């Protein structure tokens, strides 16, 4: 009811004038590296030793930008046991030209083989060079920051609490006695 005509225009002009009087701050990027947030997403790194070629990351990727090739290898068993077979990773590649950096592959990996690295400088002149193989993904593994420390005020995980409770119970002896 008490609004003046053009009040919104006046507020908008006031914001513009306030912004125009401030000095702008420009960082000269190649010389001055940006201050990234602690958990920023740059590129996906691979810890090859942890990969069991379960293919969960490739199946869950909405862009289908993860390429995995493997073969089966038979390991002889000690003693009279049956020989075991295991998958051996031949190729693990991510096409970063297709990747949308959603992180689903990292979340679904049950063996902690994929991690976020804060590295973001991996531009190429040719789009075909954005498909990075396991050797290049391994190089970024050393830039992955360590996990954040647990909050000491937080309650312990339920699994640890249950294990401590089970360990505190008195042991039962065979025969019904304690």
CSV table of N, CA and C in Angstrom, one decimal:
chain,number,residue,atom,x,y,z
A,1,UNK,N,0.8,-1.2,0.0
A,1,UNK,CA,0.0,0.0,0.0
A,1,UNK,C,0.9,1.3,0.0
A,2,UNK,N,1.9,1.3,0.7
A,2,UNK,CA,2.8,2.5,0.8
A,2,UNK,C,4.0,2.4,-0.2
A,3,UNK,N,3.8,1.7,-1.3
A,3,UNK,CA,4.9,1.6,-2.2
A,3,UNK,C,4.9,2.7,-3.2
A,4,UNK,N,6.1,3.2,-3.5
A,4,UNK,CA,6.2,4.3,-4.4
A,4,UNK,C,6.5,3.7,-5.8
A,5,UNK,N,6.0,4.3,-6.8
A,5,UNK,CA,6.3,3.8,-8.2
A,5,UNK,C,7.8,4.1,-8.4
A,6,UNK,N,8.4,3.0,-9.0
A,6,UNK,CA,9.8,3.1,-9.3
A,6,UNK,C,10.7,2.8,-8.1
A,7,UNK,N,10.2,2.3,-7.0
A,7,UNK,CA,11.0,1.9,-5.8
A,7,UNK,C,11.9,0.8,-6.1
A,8,UNK,N,11.5,-0.2,-6.9
A,8,UNK,CA,12.4,-1.3,-7.2
A,8,UNK,C,13.5,-0.9,-8.1
A,9,UNK,N,13.2,0.0,-9.0
A,9,UNK,CA,14.3,0.6,-9.9
A,9,UNK,C,15.3,1.3,-9.1
A,10,UNK,N,14.9,2.1,-8.1
A,10,UNK,CA,15.8,2.8,-7.2
A,10,UNK,C,16.7,1.9,-6.4
A,11,UNK,N,16.1,0.8,-5.9
A,11,UNK,CA,16.9,-0.2,-5.1
A,11,UNK,C,17.9,-0.9,-6.0
A,12,UNK,N,17.5,-1.2,-7.2
A,12,UNK,CA,18.5,-1.8,-8.2
A,12,UNK,C,19.6,-0.9,-8.5
A,13,UNK,N,19.3,0.4,-8.7
A,13,UNK,CA,20.4,1.4,-9.0
A,13,UNK,C,21.3,1.6,-7.9
A,14,UNK,N,20.7,1.5,-6.6
A,14,UNK,CA,21.6,1.7,-5.4
A,14,UNK,C,22.6,0.5,-5.3
A,15,UNK,N,22.1,-0.7,-5.6
A,15,UNK,CA,23.0,-1.9,-5.6
A,15,UNK,C,24.1,-1.7,-6.6
A,16,UNK,N,23.7,-1.2,-7.8
A,16,UNK,CA,24.7,-1.0,-8.9
A,16,UNK,C,25.7,0.0,-8.5
A,17,UNK,N,25.3,1.1,-7.9
A,17,UNK,CA,26.2,2.2,-7.5
A,17,UNK,C,27.2,1.7,-6.4
A,18,UNK,N,26.6,0.9,-5.4
A,18,UNK,CA,27.5,0.4,-4.4
A,18,UNK,C,28.6,-0.5,-4.9
A,19,UNK,N,28.2,-1.4,-5.9
A,19,UNK,CA,29.2,-2.3,-6.5
A,19,UNK,C,30.2,-1.5,-7.3
A,20,UNK,N,29.8,-0.5,-8.0
A,20,UNK,CA,30.7,0.2,-8.8
A,20,UNK,C,31.8,1.0,-8.0
A,21,UNK,N,31.5,1.3,-6.8
A,21,UNK,CA,32.5,2.1,-6.0
A,21,UNK,C,33.5,1.2,-5.3
A,22,UNK,N,33.3,-0.1,-5.3
A,22,UNK,CA,34.3,-1.1,-4.7
A,22,UNK,C,35.4,-1.4,-5.7
A,23,UNK,N,36.6,-1.7,-5.2
A,23,UNK,CA,37.7,-2.1,-6.1
A,23,UNK,C,37.5,-3.6,-6.4
A,24,UNK,N,37.7,-3.9,-7.6
A,24,UNK,CA,37.6,-5.4,-8.0
A,24,UNK,C,38.9,-6.1,-7.7
A,25,UNK,N,38.8,-7.3,-7.4
A,25,UNK,CA,39.9,-8.2,-7.0
A,25,UNK,C,40.1,-9.2,-8.1
A,26,UNK,N,41.1,-9.1,-8.8
A,26,UNK,CA,41.4,-10.1,-9.9
A,26,UNK,C,42.7,-10.9,-9.6
A,27,UNK,N,42.6,-12.2,-9.6
A,27,UNK,CA,43.8,-13.0,-9.4
A,27,UNK,C,44.3,-13.4,-10.8
A,28,UNK,N,45.6,-13.2,-11.0
A,28,UNK,CA,46.2,-13.6,-12.2
A,28,UNK,C,46.5,-15.1,-12.2
A,29,UNK,N,45.6,-15.9,-12.8
A,29,UNK,CA,45.6,-17.3,-12.6
A,29,UNK,C,46.9,-18.1,-12.8
A,30,UNK,N,47.5,-18.0,-13.9
A,30,UNK,CA,48.7,-18.9,-14.0
A,30,UNK,C,49.8,-18.6,-12.9
A,31,UNK,N,49.9,-17.3,-12.5
A,31,UNK,CA,50.9,-17.0,-11.5
A,31,UNK,C,50.4,-17.2,-10.1
A,32,UNK,N,49.2,-16.9,-9.9
A,32,UNK,CA,48.6,-17.1,-8.5
A,32,UNK,C,47.6,-18.2,-8.6
A,33,UNK,N,47.9,-19.3,-7.9
A,33,UNK,CA,47.0,-20.4,-7.8
A,33,UNK,C,45.8,-20.1,-7.0
A,34,UNK,N,44.6,-20.6,-7.4
A,34,UNK,CA,43.4,-20.3,-6.6
A,34,UNK,C,43.4,-21.1,-5.3
A,35,UNK,N,42.7,-20.5,-4.3
A,35,UNK,CA,42.5,-21.2,-3.0
A,35,UNK,C,41.3,-22.1,-3.1
A,36,UNK,N,41.5,-23.4,-3.2
A,36,UNK,CA,40.4,-24.3,-3.4
A,36,UNK,C,39.8,-24.7,-2.1
A,37,UNK,N,38.5,-25.0,-2.1
A,37,UNK,CA,37.9,-25.5,-0.9
A,37,UNK,C,38.5,-26.9,-0.5
A,38,UNK,N,38.4,-27.3,0.7
A,38,UNK,CA,39.1,-28.6,1.1
A,38,UNK,C,38.7,-29.8,0.4
A,39,UNK,N,37.4,-29.9,0.0
A,39,UNK,CA,36.9,-31.1,-0.7
A,39,UNK,C,36.5,-30.9,-2.1
A,40,UNK,N,37.3,-30.0,-2.8
A,40,UNK,CA,36.9,-29.7,-4.2
A,40,UNK,C,37.1,-30.9,-5.1
A,41,UNK,N,36.3,-30.9,-6.1
A,41,UNK,CA,36.4,-32.0,-7.1
A,41,UNK,C,37.2,-31.6,-8.3
A,42,UNK,N,38.3,-32.3,-8.5
A,42,UNK,CA,39.1,-31.9,-9.7
A,42,UNK,C,39.1,-33.0,-10.7
A,43,UNK,N,39.8,-34.1,-10.4
A,43,UNK,CA,39.9,-35.2,-11.3
A,43,UNK,C,39.8,-36.5,-10.5
A,44,UNK,N,39.5,-37.6,-11.2
A,44,UNK,CA,39.3,-38.9,-10.5
A,44,UNK,C,40.7,-39.6,-10.5
A,45,UNK,N,41.1,-40.0,-9.4
A,45,UNK,CA,42.4,-40.8,-9.3
A,45,UNK,C,42.1,-42.3,-9.0
A,46,UNK,N,43.0,-43.1,-9.5
A,46,UNK,CA,42.8,-44.6,-9.3
A,46,UNK,C,43.9,-45.2,-8.5
A,47,UNK,N,43.6,-46.0,-7.5
A,47,UNK,CA,44.5,-46.8,-6.8
A,47,UNK,C,44.4,-48.2,-7.3
A,48,UNK,N,45.2,-48.6,-8.3
A,48,UNK,CA,45.1,-49.8,-9.0
A,48,UNK,C,45.1,-51.1,-8.2
A,49,UNK,N,45.9,-51.0,-7.1
A,49,UNK,CA,46.0,-52.2,-6.2
A,49,UNK,C,44.7,-52.6,-5.6
A,50,UNK,N,43.8,-51.6,-5.4
A,50,UNK,CA,42.5,-51.9,-4.7
A,50,UNK,C,41.4,-52.3,-5.7
A,51,UNK,N,41.6,-52.1,-7.0
A,51,UNK,CA,40.6,-52.4,-8.0
A,51,UNK,C,40.5,-54.0,-8.2
A,52,UNK,N,39.3,-54.5,-8.0
A,52,UNK,CA,39.1,-55.9,-8.2
A,52,UNK,C,38.3,-56.2,-9.5
A,53,UNK,N,38.2,-55.2,-10.4
A,53,UNK,CA,37.5,-55.3,-11.6
A,53,UNK,C,36.1,-55.8,-11.4
A,54,UNK,N,35.4,-55.2,-10.4
A,54,UNK,CA,34.0,-55.6,-10.2
A,54,UNK,C,33.1,-54.9,-11.1
A,55,UNK,N,33.5,-53.9,-11.8
A,55,UNK,CA,32.8,-53.2,-12.9
A,55,UNK,C,31.6,-52.3,-12.3
A,56,UNK,N,31.5,-52.2,-11.0
A,56,UNK,CA,30.4,-51.4,-10.5
A,56,UNK,C,30.5,-49.9,-10.9
A,57,UNK,N,31.7,-49.4,-10.9
A,57,UNK,CA,31.9,-48.0,-11.4
A,57,UNK,C,31.4,-47.8,-12.8
A,58,UNK,N,31.8,-48.7,-13.7
A,58,UNK,CA,31.4,-48.6,-15.1
A,58,UNK,C,29.9,-48.8,-15.3
A,59,UNK,N,29.3,-49.7,-14.5
A,59,UNK,CA,27.9,-49.9,-14.7
A,59,UNK,C,27.0,-48.8,-14.1
A,60,UNK,N,27.5,-48.1,-13.1
A,60,UNK,CA,26.7,-47.1,-12.4
A,60,UNK,C,26.9,-45.7,-13.1
A,61,UNK,N,27.9,-45.6,-13.9
A,61,UNK,CA,28.3,-44.3,-14.5
A,61,UNK,C,27.1,-43.9,-15.4
A,62,UNK,N,26.5,-42.7,-15.2
A,62,UNK,CA,25.4,-42.3,-16.1
A,62,UNK,C,25.9,-41.9,-17.5
A,63,UNK,N,27.1,-41.5,-17.6
A,63,UNK,CA,27.7,-41.1,-18.9
A,63,UNK,C,28.4,-42.2,-19.7
A,64,UNK,N,28.6,-43.4,-19.1
A,64,UNK,CA,29.3,-44.5,-19.6
A,64,UNK,C,30.7,-44.0,-20.1
A,65,UNK,N,31.4,-43.3,-19.3
A,65,UNK,CA,32.7,-42.8,-19.7
A,65,UNK,C,33.9,-43.6,-19.1
A,66,UNK,N,33.6,-44.7,-18.4
A,66,UNK,CA,34.6,-45.5,-17.8
A,66,UNK,C,34.8,-46.8,-18.6
A,67,UNK,N,36.0,-47.0,-19.0
A,67,UNK,CA,36.3,-48.2,-19.9
A,67,UNK,C,37.2,-49.1,-19.1
A,68,UNK,N,36.8,-50.4,-18.9
A,68,UNK,CA,37.5,-51.4,-18.2
A,68,UNK,C,37.7,-52.6,-19.0
A,69,UNK,N,38.9,-53.1,-19.1
A,69,UNK,CA,39.2,-54.4,-19.7
A,69,UNK,C,40.0,-55.2,-18.7
A,70,UNK,N,39.7,-56.6,-18.7
A,70,UNK,CA,40.4,-57.4,-17.7
A,70,UNK,C,40.5,-58.8,-18.3
A,71,UNK,N,41.3,-59.6,-17.6
A,71,UNK,CA,41.3,-61.1,-18.0
A,71,UNK,C,41.4,-61.9,-16.7
A,72,UNK,N,41.1,-63.1,-16.7
A,72,UNK,CA,41.1,-64.0,-15.6
A,72,UNK,C,42.4,-64.7,-15.5
A,73,UNK,N,42.9,-64.8,-14.3
A,73,UNK,CA,44.2,-65.5,-14.0
A,73,UNK,C,44.0,-66.5,-13.0
A,74,UNK,N,44.6,-67.7,-13.2
A,74,UNK,CA,44.4,-68.8,-12.3
A,74,UNK,C,45.6,-68.9,-11.3
A,75,UNK,N,45.3,-68.9,-10.0
A,75,UNK,CA,46.4,-69.0,-9.0
A,75,UNK,C,46.4,-70.4,-8.4
A,76,UNK,N,47.5,-71.0,-8.4
A,76,UNK,CA,47.5,-72.4,-7.9
A,76,UNK,C,47.3,-72.3,-6.3
A,77,UNK,N,46.6,-73.3,-5.8
A,77,UNK,CA,46.4,-73.3,-4.4
A,77,UNK,C,47.5,-74.1,-3.7
A,78,UNK,N,47.7,-73.7,-2.5
A,78,UNK,CA,48.7,-74.5,-1.6
A,78,UNK,C,48.0,-75.7,-1.1
A,79,UNK,N,48.8,-76.8,-1.1
A,79,UNK,CA,48.2,-78.1,-0.6
A,79,UNK,C,47.3,-78.7,-1.6
A,80,UNK,N,46.2,-79.3,-1.1
A,80,UNK,CA,45.3,-80.0,-2.0
A,80,UNK,C,44.1,-79.2,-2.4
A,81,UNK,N,44.1,-77.9,-2.2
A,81,UNK,CA,43.0,-77.0,-2.4
A,81,UNK,C,42.8,-76.8,-3.9
A,82,UNK,N,41.6,-76.3,-4.2
A,82,UNK,CA,41.3,-76.0,-5.6
A,82,UNK,C,41.9,-74.7,-6.0
A,83,UNK,N,42.4,-74.6,-7.3
A,83,UNK,CA,43.0,-73.4,-7.8
A,83,UNK,C,42.0,-72.3,-7.8
A,84,UNK,N,42.4,-71.1,-7.5
A,84,UNK,CA,41.5,-69.9,-7.5
A,84,UNK,C,41.7,-69.1,-8.8
A,85,UNK,N,40.7,-68.4,-9.2
A,85,UNK,CA,40.8,-67.5,-10.3
A,85,UNK,C,40.5,-66.1,-9.8
A,86,UNK,N,41.2,-65.1,-10.4
A,86,UNK,CA,41.0,-63.7,-10.1
A,86,UNK,C,41.1,-62.9,-11.3
A,87,UNK,N,40.4,-61.7,-11.3
A,87,UNK,CA,40.4,-60.8,-12.4
A,87,UNK,C,41.7,-59.9,-12.3
A,88,UNK,N,42.3,-59.7,-13.4
A,88,UNK,CA,43.5,-58.8,-13.5
A,88,UNK,C,43.1,-57.7,-14.4
A,89,UNK,N,43.4,-56.5,-13.9
A,89,UNK,CA,43.0,-55.3,-14.6
A,89,UNK,C,44.0,-55.0,-15.8
A,90,UNK,N,43.5,-55.0,-17.0
A,90,UNK,CA,44.3,-54.7,-18.1
A,90,UNK,C,44.2,-53.2,-18.5
A,91,UNK,N,43.0,-52.7,-18.5
A,91,UNK,CA,42.8,-51.3,-18.9
A,91,UNK,C,41.7,-50.7,-18.0
A,92,UNK,N,42.0,-49.5,-17.5
A,92,UNK,CA,41.1,-48.7,-16.8
A,92,UNK,C,41.2,-47.3,-17.3
A,93,UNK,N,40.2,-46.8,-18.0
A,93,UNK,CA,40.3,-45.4,-18.6
A,93,UNK,C,39.0,-44.7,-18.3
A,94,UNK,N,39.2,-43.3,-18.2
A,94,UNK,CA,38.1,-42.4,-18.0
A,94,UNK,C,38.2,-41.4,-19.0
A,95,UNK,N,37.0,-41.2,-19.7
A,95,UNK,CA,37.0,-40.2,-20.8
A,95,UNK,C,36.4,-38.9,-20.1
A,96,UNK,N,37.3,-38.0,-19.8
A,96,UNK,CA,36.9,-36.7,-19.1
A,96,UNK,C,36.2,-35.8,-20.0
A,97,UNK,N,36.2,-36.0,-21.3
A,97,UNK,CA,35.4,-35.2,-22.2
A,97,UNK,C,33.9,-35.5,-22.0
A,98,UNK,N,33.6,-36.7,-21.6
A,98,UNK,CA,32.2,-37.2,-21.3
A,98,UNK,C,31.8,-37.0,-19.8
A,99,UNK,N,32.8,-37.2,-18.9
A,99,UNK,CA,32.5,-37.2,-17.5
A,99,UNK,C,31.8,-35.9,-17.0
A,100,UNK,N,30.8,-36.1,-16.2
A,100,UNK,CA,30.1,-34.9,-15.6
A,100,UNK,C,30.5,-34.7,-14.2
A,101,UNK,N,31.5,-35.4,-13.7
A,101,UNK,CA,32.0,-35.2,-12.3
A,101,UNK,C,31.0,-35.4,-11.2
A,102,UNK,N,30.1,-36.4,-11.4
A,102,UNK,CA,29.0,-36.6,-10.4
A,102,UNK,C,29.5,-37.3,-9.2
A,103,UNK,N,30.6,-38.1,-9.3
A,103,UNK,CA,31.1,-38.8,-8.2
A,103,UNK,C,30.4,-40.2,-7.9
A,104,UNK,N,29.5,-40.6,-8.7
A,104,UNK,CA,28.8,-41.9,-8.4
A,104,UNK,C,29.8,-43.0,-8.5
A,105,UNK,N,30.8,-43.0,-9.4
A,105,UNK,CA,31.8,-44.1,-9.5
A,105,UNK,C,32.6,-44.2,-8.2
A,106,UNK,N,32.9,-43.1,-7.6
A,106,UNK,CA,33.7,-43.1,-6.3
A,106,UNK,C,32.8,-43.6,-5.2
A,107,UNK,N,31.6,-43.2,-5.2
A,107,UNK,CA,30.7,-43.6,-4.1
A,107,UNK,C,30.4,-45.1,-4.1
A,108,UNK,N,30.2,-45.7,-5.3
A,108,UNK,CA,29.8,-47.1,-5.4
A,108,UNK,C,31.0,-48.1,-5.3
A,109,UNK,N,32.2,-47.6,-5.4
A,109,UNK,CA,33.4,-48.5,-5.4
A,109,UNK,C,33.5,-49.1,-4.0
A,110,UNK,N,33.3,-50.4,-3.9
A,110,UNK,CA,33.4,-51.0,-2.5
A,110,UNK,C,34.8,-51.3,-2.0
A,111,UNK,N,35.8,-51.1,-2.8
A,111,UNK,CA,37.2,-51.4,-2.4
A,111,UNK,C,38.1,-50.1,-2.3
A,112,UNK,N,37.5,-49.0,-2.4
A,112,UNK,CA,38.2,-47.7,-2.3
A,112,UNK,C,39.4,-47.6,-3.3
A,113,UNK,N,39.0,-47.8,-4.6
A,113,UNK,CA,40.0,-47.7,-5.6
A,113,UNK,C,39.9,-46.4,-6.3
A,114,UNK,N,38.8,-45.6,-6.2
A,114,UNK,CA,38.7,-44.3,-6.8
A,114,UNK,C,38.6,-43.2,-5.8
A,115,UNK,N,39.2,-42.1,-6.1
A,115,UNK,CA,39.2,-41.0,-5.2
A,115,UNK,C,39.2,-39.7,-5.9
A,116,UNK,N,38.7,-38.6,-5.3
A,116,UNK,CA,38.7,-37.3,-5.8
A,116,UNK,C,40.1,-36.7,-5.6
A,117,UNK,N,40.7,-36.1,-6.6
A,117,UNK,CA,41.9,-35.4,-6.5
A,117,UNK,C,41.6,-33.9,-6.7
A,118,UNK,N,42.2,-33.0,-6.0
A,118,UNK,CA,41.9,-31.6,-6.3
A,118,UNK,C,42.6,-31.0,-7.5
A,119,UNK,N,43.3,-31.8,-8.3
A,119,UNK,CA,44.0,-31.4,-9.5
A,119,UNK,C,43.0,-31.0,-10.5
A,120,UNK,N,43.1,-29.8,-11.1
A,120,UNK,CA,42.1,-29.4,-12.2
A,120,UNK,C,42.8,-29.0,-13.4
A,121,UNK,N,44.1,-29.0,-13.5
A,121,UNK,CA,44.8,-28.6,-14.7
A,121,UNK,C,45.2,-29.8,-15.5
A,122,UNK,N,44.3,-30.2,-16.4
A,122,UNK,CA,44.6,-31.3,-17.3
A,122,UNK,C,44.0,-31.1,-18.6
A,123,UNK,N,44.0,-29.8,-19.0
A,123,UNK,CA,43.5,-29.5,-20.4
A,123,UNK,C,44.3,-30.0,-21.5
A,124,UNK,N,43.7,-30.3,-22.6
A,124,UNK,CA,44.4,-30.9,-23.7
A,124,UNK,C,44.0,-30.1,-25.0
A,125,UNK,N,44.9,-30.1,-26.0
A,125,UNK,CA,44.5,-29.4,-27.2
A,125,UNK,C,43.6,-30.2,-28.1
A,126,UNK,N,43.7,-31.5,-27.9
A,126,UNK,CA,42.8,-32.4,-28.7
A,126,UNK,C,41.9,-33.2,-27.8
A,127,UNK,N,40.6,-33.2,-28.1
A,127,UNK,CA,39.6,-33.8,-27.3
A,127,UNK,C,39.8,-35.3,-27.1
A,128,UNK,N,40.5,-35.9,-28.0
A,128,UNK,CA,40.8,-37.4,-27.9
A,128,UNK,C,41.8,-37.6,-26.8
A,129,UNK,N,42.6,-36.6,-26.4
A,129,UNK,CA,43.6,-36.8,-25.4
A,129,UNK,C,43.0,-36.7,-24.0
A,130,UNK,N,41.7,-36.4,-23.9
A,130,UNK,CA,41.0,-36.4,-22.6
A,130,UNK,C,40.6,-37.7,-22.0
A,131,UNK,N,40.9,-38.8,-22.8
A,131,UNK,CA,40.7,-40.1,-22.3
A,131,UNK,C,42.0,-40.6,-21.6
A,132,UNK,N,42.0,-40.6,-20.3
A,132,UNK,CA,43.2,-40.9,-19.5
A,132,UNK,C,43.2,-42.4,-19.0
A,133,UNK,N,44.3,-43.0,-19.3
A,133,UNK,CA,44.5,-44.4,-18.9
A,133,UNK,C,44.9,-44.6,-17.5
A,134,UNK,N,45.0,-45.8,-17.0
A,134,UNK,CA,45.3,-46.1,-15.6
A,134,UNK,C,46.6,-45.5,-15.1
A,135,UNK,N,47.6,-45.4,-16.0
A,135,UNK,CA,48.9,-44.8,-15.6
A,135,UNK,C,48.7,-43.3,-15.2
A,136,UNK,N,48.0,-42.6,-16.0
A,136,UNK,CA,47.8,-41.2,-15.8
A,136,UNK,C,46.9,-41.0,-14.5
A,137,UNK,N,45.9,-41.9,-14.4
A,137,UNK,CA,45.0,-41.8,-13.2
A,137,UNK,C,45.8,-42.1,-11.9
A,138,UNK,N,46.8,-43.0,-12.1
A,138,UNK,CA,47.6,-43.3,-10.9
A,138,UNK,C,48.5,-42.1,-10.5
A,139,UNK,N,48.9,-41.3,-11.4
A,139,UNK,CA,49.8,-40.2,-11.1
A,139,UNK,C,49.0,-39.2,-10.2
A,140,UNK,N,47.7,-39.1,-10.3
A,140,UNK,CA,46.9,-38.2,-9.5
A,140,UNK,C,46.6,-38.7,-8.1
A,141,UNK,N,46.9,-40.0,-7.9
A,141,UNK,CA,46.6,-40.6,-6.6
A,141,UNK,C,47.4,-39.9,-5.5
A,142,UNK,N,48.6,-39.5,-5.9
A,142,UNK,CA,49.5,-38.9,-4.9
A,142,UNK,C,49.1,-37.4,-4.5
A,143,UNK,N,48.1,-36.9,-5.2
A,143,UNK,CA,47.6,-35.5,-4.9
A,143,UNK,C,46.3,-35.6,-4.1
A,144,UNK,N,45.8,-36.8,-3.8
A,144,UNK,CA,44.6,-36.9,-3.0
A,144,UNK,C,44.9,-36.6,-1.6
A,145,UNK,N,44.1,-35.6,-1.0
A,145,UNK,CA,44.4,-35.3,0.4
A,145,UNK,C,43.9,-36.4,1.3
A,146,UNK,N,44.6,-36.4,2.5
A,146,UNK,CA,44.1,-37.5,3.5
A,146,UNK,C,42.7,-37.2,4.0
A,147,UNK,N,42.0,-38.2,4.4
A,147,UNK,CA,40.7,-38.0,4.9
A,147,UNK,C,40.7,-37.1,6.1
A,148,UNK,N,39.5,-36.4,6.3
A,148,UNK,CA,39.4,-35.5,7.5
A,148,UNK,C,39.4,-36.3,8.8
A,149,UNK,N,39.9,-35.8,9.8
A,149,UNK,CA,39.9,-36.5,11.1
A,149,UNK,C,38.4,-36.6,11.6
A,150,UNK,N,38.1,-37.6,12.4
A,150,UNK,CA,36.8,-37.8,12.9
A,150,UNK,C,36.6,-36.8,14.0
A,151,UNK,N,35.3,-36.4,14.2
A,151,UNK,CA,35.0,-35.5,15.2
A,151,UNK,C,35.0,-36.2,16.6
A,152,UNK,N,35.9,-35.7,17.5
A,152,UNK,CA,36.0,-36.5,18.8
A,152,UNK,C,34.7,-36.4,19.6
A,153,UNK,N,33.8,-35.4,19.4
A,153,UNK,CA,32.6,-35.3,20.1
A,153,UNK,C,31.5,-36.2,19.5
A,154,UNK,N,31.7,-36.8,18.4
A,154,UNK,CA,30.7,-37.6,17.7
A,154,UNK,C,30.6,-38.9,18.4
A,155,UNK,N,29.4,-39.6,18.3
A,155,UNK,CA,29.3,-40.9,18.9
A,155,UNK,C,30.0,-41.9,18.1
A,156,UNK,N,30.5,-43.0,18.7
A,156,UNK,CA,31.3,-44.0,17.9
A,156,UNK,C,30.3,-44.7,17.0
A,157,UNK,N,30.9,-45.3,15.9
A,157,UNK,CA,30.0,-46.1,15.0
A,157,UNK,C,29.4,-47.2,15.7
A,158,UNK,N,28.2,-47.6,15.2
A,158,UNK,CA,27.4,-48.6,15.8
A,158,UNK,C,28.1,-50.0,15.8
A,159,UNK,N,28.9,-50.2,14.8
A,159,UNK,CA,29.7,-51.5,14.7
A,159,UNK,C,30.7,-51.6,15.8
A,160,UNK,N,31.4,-50.5,16.1
A,160,UNK,CA,32.4,-50.5,17.2
A,160,UNK,C,31.8,-50.6,18.5
A,161,UNK,N,30.7,-49.9,18.7
A,161,UNK,CA,29.9,-50.0,20.0
A,161,UNK,C,29.4,-51.5,20.2
A,162,UNK,N,28.9,-52.1,19.2
A,162,UNK,CA,28.4,-53.5,19.3
A,162,UNK,C,29.6,-54.5,19.6
A,163,UNK,N,30.8,-54.2,19.0
A,163,UNK,CA,31.9,-55.1,19.2
A,163,UNK,C,32.4,-54.9,20.7
A,164,UNK,N,32.5,-53.7,21.2
A,164,UNK,CA,32.9,-53.5,22.5
A,164,UNK,C,31.9,-54.1,23.5
A,165,UNK,N,30.6,-54.0,23.2
A,165,UNK,CA,29.6,-54.6,24.1
A,165,UNK,C,29.8,-56.1,24.1
A,166,UNK,N,30.0,-56.8,23.0
A,166,UNK,CA,30.2,-58.2,22.9
A,166,UNK,C,31.5,-58.6,23.6
A,167,UNK,N,32.5,-57.8,23.6
A,167,UNK,CA,33.8,-58.2,24.2
A,167,UNK,C,33.6,-58.1,25.7
A,168,UNK,N,32.8,-57.2,26.2
A,168,UNK,CA,32.6,-57.0,27.7
A,168,UNK,C,31.7,-58.1,28.3
A,169,UNK,N,31.0,-58.9,27.5
A,169,UNK,CA,30.2,-59.9,28.1
A,169,UNK,C,31.1,-61.0,28.6
A,170,UNK,N,30.6,-61.7,29.7
A,170,UNK,CA,31.4,-62.8,30.3
A,170,UNK,C,31.4,-64.0,29.3
A,171,UNK,N,32.5,-64.7,29.3
A,171,UNK,CA,32.6,-65.8,28.4
A,171,UNK,C,31.8,-67.0,29.0
A,172,UNK,N,31.1,-67.8,28.1
A,172,UNK,CA,30.4,-69.0,28.6
A,172,UNK,C,31.3,-70.2,28.4
A,173,UNK,N,31.3,-71.1,29.3
A,173,UNK,CA,32.1,-72.3,29.2
A,173,UNK,C,31.2,-73.4,28.7
A,174,UNK,N,31.7,-74.4,28.0
A,174,UNK,CA,30.9,-75.5,27.6
A,174,UNK,C,30.4,-76.3,28.9
A,175,UNK,N,29.2,-76.8,28.8
A,175,UNK,CA,28.7,-77.5,29.9
A,175,UNK,C,27.7,-76.8,30.7
A,176,UNK,N,27.4,-75.5,30.3
A,176,UNK,CA,26.3,-74.8,31.0
A,176,UNK,C,26.8,-73.9,32.1
A,177,UNK,N,28.0,-74.1,32.6
A,177,UNK,CA,28.5,-73.2,33.7
A,177,UNK,C,29.1,-72.0,33.2
A,178,UNK,N,29.3,-71.0,34.1
A,178,UNK,CA,29.9,-69.8,33.7
A,178,UNK,C,31.3,-69.7,34.2
